[in-house]
Amino acid sequence: MLKQILGAGTAIAVGTGALLGGVASPVQAKTVKACVKKKTGDVRILTGKKKCKKGWKKVSWNQKGKTGPQGKQGAQGPNLVVKDGTGKVLGKFLGVLPEGLSLISVEIDGGSYLYLPSGIIYPGFSSSSPSYKTNTCTGTGYVESSSPLSTQFLTGAAGGPSRLVYRPSTPVLGPPSAWKLTSTSENVVNQPLWERDSSGACVVNLPNYTGALVALESIAAPQDVPGPLTIG
């Protein structure tokens, strides 16, 4: 469950690291030789073993100069948006995740959601739903937290863009449901939990759970839109 919520951010962070890892290291400075015309100040770079002509003075340099003053702030870059197949704006473009599928991350109503280029909202990196304390999978949904650190992270992310999306996928694709994190957590011991499977049925999650539960708040889920999606 934690992977489902954090999957998008993790993939983006890994991708950024890969890009940074490909930056070449600075090339060591080489001595540059040139000829300067005494009368006009014209400069010609010397190559090979060539010498300066009469009336020209030979100069060379190989050290980095002093750092210049800070330049002016550049213009604000474009705020890209994602549009559906009819040209209607779906939301703010956040990035593309190459996880075998080209998943487009879109900000809608302050939340981050994943869409396939065809316009179908993607349920995330796991098909599991929130966990429930009832055998009808109704009421408050929860995220299981395996450690105090993950509990602190999840509750600290309350109010942020992280969203959990679940939708049945068999035998046909069902409607999406969505939740956001809250700052409420509790520790449970030997707690029976249920969740919805890929068909939408409420099934018991064995064995009973001992650990922390972070409460979720149910919210209106974005829907599928006509494709293909475009970014611009």
mmCIF file of N, CA and C in Angstrom, residues 131-183:
data_model
loop_
_atom_site.group_PDB
_atom_site.id
_atom_site.type_symbol
_atom_site.label_atom_id
_atom_site.label_comp_id
_atom_site.label_asym_id
_atom_site.label_seq_id
_atom_site.Cartn_x
_atom_site.Cartn_y
_atom_site.Cartn_z
ATOM 1 N N SER A 131 -7.266 -0.678 3.498
ATOM 2 C CA SER A 131 -7.667 -1.710 4.451
ATOM 3 C C SER A 131 -8.842 -1.188 5.272
ATOM 4 N N TYR A 132 -9.729 -2.102 5.670
ATOM 5 C CA TYR A 132 -10.915 -1.742 6.452
ATOM 6 C C TYR A 132 -11.015 -2.637 7.681
ATOM 7 N N LYS A 133 -11.676 -2.108 8.728
ATOM 8 C CA LYS A 133 -11.916 -2.900 9.933
ATOM 9 C C LYS A 133 -13.240 -3.657 9.859
ATOM 10 N N THR A 134 -14.023 -3.405 8.819
ATOM 11 C CA THR A 134 -15.327 -4.059 8.668
ATOM 12 C C THR A 134 -15.287 -5.049 7.515
ATOM 13 N N ASN A 135 -16.106 -6.112 7.623
ATOM 14 C CA ASN A 135 -16.131 -7.141 6.580
ATOM 15 C C ASN A 135 -16.981 -6.746 5.380
ATOM 16 N N THR A 136 -17.440 -5.481 5.361
ATOM 17 C CA THR A 136 -18.162 -4.956 4.197
ATOM 18 C C THR A 136 -17.311 -3.948 3.424
ATOM 19 N N CYS A 137 -16.086 -3.716 3.910
ATOM 20 C CA CYS A 137 -15.173 -2.748 3.276
ATOM 21 C C CYS A 137 -15.831 -1.379 3.140
ATOM 22 N N THR A 138 -16.450 -0.940 4.226
ATOM 23 C CA THR A 138 -17.074 0.379 4.270
ATOM 24 C C THR A 138 -16.539 1.132 5.484
ATOM 25 N N GLY A 139 -16.845 2.415 5.540
ATOM 26 C CA GLY A 139 -16.354 3.240 6.635
ATOM 27 C C GLY A 139 -14.962 3.767 6.340
ATOM 28 N N THR A 140 -14.204 4.024 7.388
ATOM 29 C CA THR A 140 -12.866 4.593 7.232
ATOM 30 C C THR A 140 -11.903 3.578 6.626
ATOM 31 N N GLY A 141 -11.158 4.018 5.626
ATOM 32 C CA GLY A 141 -10.106 3.194 5.049
ATOM 33 C C GLY A 141 -8.774 3.533 5.692
ATOM 34 N N TYR A 142 -7.847 2.589 5.659
ATOM 35 C CA TYR A 142 -6.557 2.778 6.317
ATOM 36 C C TYR A 142 -5.410 2.327 5.413
ATOM 37 N N VAL A 143 -4.237 2.889 5.689
ATOM 38 C CA VAL A 143 -2.989 2.428 5.100
ATOM 39 C C VAL A 143 -2.181 1.767 6.204
ATOM 40 N N GLU A 144 -1.691 0.569 5.954
ATOM 41 C CA GLU A 144 -0.851 -0.119 6.929
ATOM 42 C C GLU A 144 0.561 0.461 6.878
ATOM 43 N N SER A 145 1.116 0.741 8.042
ATOM 44 C CA SER A 145 2.456 1.322 8.130
ATOM 45 C C SER A 145 3.372 0.361 8.872
ATOM 46 N N SER A 146 4.495 0.014 8.256
ATOM 47 C CA SER A 146 5.358 -1.039 8.790
ATOM 48 C C SER A 146 6.368 -0.561 9.823
ATOM 49 N N SER A 147 6.533 0.760 9.982
ATOM 50 C CA SER A 147 7.544 1.256 10.918
ATOM 51 C C SER A 147 7.169 2.651 11.402
ATOM 52 N N PRO A 148 7.728 3.081 12.534
ATOM 53 C CA PRO A 148 7.467 4.443 13.016
ATOM 54 C C PRO A 148 7.884 5.503 12.002
ATOM 55 N N LEU A 149 8.955 5.229 11.243
ATOM 56 C CA LEU A 149 9.419 6.203 10.254
ATOM 57 C C LEU A 149 8.396 6.381 9.140
ATOM 58 N N SER A 150 7.843 5.259 8.630
ATOM 59 C CA SER A 150 6.849 5.372 7.566
ATOM 60 C C SER A 150 5.565 6.012 8.083
ATOM 61 N N THR A 151 5.210 5.741 9.351
ATOM 62 C CA THR A 151 4.033 6.381 9.944
ATOM 63 C C THR A 151 4.226 7.887 10.016
ATOM 64 N N GLN A 152 5.410 8.303 10.439
ATOM 65 C CA GLN A 152 5.713 9.732 10.515
ATOM 66 C C GLN A 152 5.661 10.373 9.133
ATOM 67 N N PHE A 153 6.183 9.657 8.138
ATOM 68 C CA PHE A 153 6.172 10.187 6.772
ATOM 69 C C PHE A 153 4.747 10.327 6.248
ATOM 70 N N LEU A 154 3.937 9.280 6.447
ATOM 71 C CA LEU A 154 2.572 9.281 5.921
ATOM 72 C C LEU A 154 1.708 10.346 6.589
ATOM 73 N N THR A 155 1.770 10.434 7.908
ATOM 74 C CA THR A 155 0.965 11.447 8.597
ATOM 75 C C THR A 155 1.472 12.851 8.280
ATOM 76 N N GLY A 156 2.786 12.975 8.063
ATOM 77 C CA GLY A 156 3.343 14.280 7.702
ATOM 78 C C GLY A 156 2.961 14.717 6.304
ATOM 79 N N ALA A 157 2.566 13.744 5.454
ATOM 80 C CA ALA A 157 2.171 14.062 4.080
ATOM 81 C C ALA A 157 0.701 14.448 3.976
ATOM 82 N N ALA A 158 -0.015 14.447 5.107
ATOM 83 C CA ALA A 158 -1.428 14.844 5.095
ATOM 84 C C ALA A 158 -1.551 16.273 4.578
ATOM 85 N N GLY A 159 -2.506 16.499 3.704
ATOM 86 C CA GLY A 159 -2.684 17.817 3.105
ATOM 87 C C GLY A 159 -1.869 18.011 1.847
ATOM 88 N N GLY A 160 -1.000 17.044 1.533
ATOM 89 C CA GLY A 160 -0.181 17.120 0.327
ATOM 90 C C GLY A 160 -0.880 16.493 -0.867
ATOM 91 N N PRO A 161 -0.161 16.319 -1.983
ATOM 92 C CA PRO A 161 -0.783 15.835 -3.218
ATOM 93 C C PRO A 161 -0.930 14.322 -3.321
ATOM 94 N N SER A 162 -0.379 13.542 -2.367
ATOM 95 C CA SER A 162 -0.441 12.083 -2.475
ATOM 96 C C SER A 162 -1.886 11.600 -2.463
ATOM 97 N N ARG A 163 -2.211 10.719 -3.421
ATOM 98 C CA ARG A 163 -3.556 10.165 -3.523
ATOM 99 C C ARG A 163 -3.481 8.658 -3.737
ATOM 100 N N LEU A 164 -4.424 7.935 -3.133
ATOM 101 C CA LEU A 164 -4.551 6.508 -3.369
ATOM 102 C C LEU A 164 -5.774 6.297 -4.253
ATOM 103 N N VAL A 165 -5.597 5.579 -5.348
ATOM 104 C CA VAL A 165 -6.694 5.309 -6.281
ATOM 105 C C VAL A 165 -6.871 3.803 -6.412
ATOM 106 N N TYR A 166 -8.108 3.350 -6.274
ATOM 107 C CA TYR A 166 -8.431 1.932 -6.467
ATOM 108 C C TYR A 166 -9.582 1.830 -7.458
ATOM 109 N N ARG A 167 -9.527 0.807 -8.317
ATOM 110 C CA ARG A 167 -10.660 0.495 -9.183
ATOM 111 C C ARG A 167 -10.629 -0.988 -9.525
ATOM 112 N N PRO A 168 -11.779 -1.653 -9.538
ATOM 113 C CA PRO A 168 -11.813 -3.056 -9.948
ATOM 114 C C PRO A 168 -11.298 -3.197 -11.378
ATOM 115 N N SER A 169 -10.622 -4.310 -11.643
ATOM 116 C CA SER A 169 -10.051 -4.506 -12.977
ATOM 117 C C SER A 169 -10.528 -5.782 -13.658
ATOM 118 N N THR A 170 -11.243 -6.653 -12.921
ATOM 119 C CA THR A 170 -11.753 -7.894 -13.516
ATOM 120 C C THR A 170 -13.208 -8.107 -13.101
ATOM 121 N N PRO A 171 -14.069 -8.637 -13.954
ATOM 122 C CA PRO A 171 -13.775 -9.023 -15.346
ATOM 123 C C PRO A 171 -13.702 -7.825 -16.294
ATOM 124 N N VAL A 172 -14.210 -6.658 -15.833
ATOM 125 C CA VAL A 172 -14.113 -5.434 -16.626
ATOM 126 C C VAL A 172 -13.609 -4.326 -15.716
ATOM 127 N N LEU A 173 -13.123 -3.257 -16.315
ATOM 128 C CA LEU A 173 -12.608 -2.126 -15.547
ATOM 129 C C LEU A 173 -13.760 -1.377 -14.887
ATOM 130 N N GLY A 174 -13.692 -1.255 -13.555
ATOM 131 C CA GLY A 174 -14.752 -0.591 -12.810
ATOM 132 C C GLY A 174 -14.440 0.874 -12.549
ATOM 133 N N PRO A 175 -15.358 1.596 -11.901
ATOM 134 C CA PRO A 175 -15.159 3.020 -11.626
ATOM 135 C C PRO A 175 -14.069 3.236 -10.578
ATOM 136 N N PRO A 176 -13.317 4.339 -10.683
ATOM 137 C CA PRO A 176 -12.254 4.607 -9.707
ATOM 138 C C PRO A 176 -12.803 5.209 -8.414
ATOM 139 N N SER A 177 -12.098 4.945 -7.322
ATOM 140 C CA SER A 177 -12.347 5.581 -6.030
ATOM 141 C C SER A 177 -11.027 6.170 -5.555
ATOM 142 N N ALA A 178 -11.090 7.237 -4.766
ATOM 143 C CA ALA A 178 -9.852 7.912 -4.356
ATOM 144 C C ALA A 178 -9.909 8.312 -2.887
ATOM 145 N N TRP A 179 -8.719 8.397 -2.281
ATOM 146 C CA TRP A 179 -8.566 8.801 -0.888
ATOM 147 C C TRP A 179 -7.324 9.683 -0.764
ATOM 148 N N LYS A 180 -7.301 10.490 0.290
ATOM 149 C CA LYS A 180 -6.103 11.248 0.623
ATOM 150 C C LYS A 180 -5.697 10.944 2.059
ATOM 151 N N LEU A 181 -4.429 11.164 2.365
ATOM 152 C CA LEU A 181 -3.895 10.871 3.689
ATOM 153 C C LEU A 181 -4.407 11.853 4.733
ATOM 154 N N THR A 182 -4.492 11.384 5.976
ATOM 155 C CA THR A 182 -4.795 12.261 7.103
ATOM 156 C C THR A 182 -3.640 12.169 8.103
ATOM 157 N N SER A 183 -3.678 12.994 9.126
ATOM 158 C CA SER A 183 -2.629 12.981 10.153
ATOM 159 C C SER A 183 -2.984 12.062 11.317
#
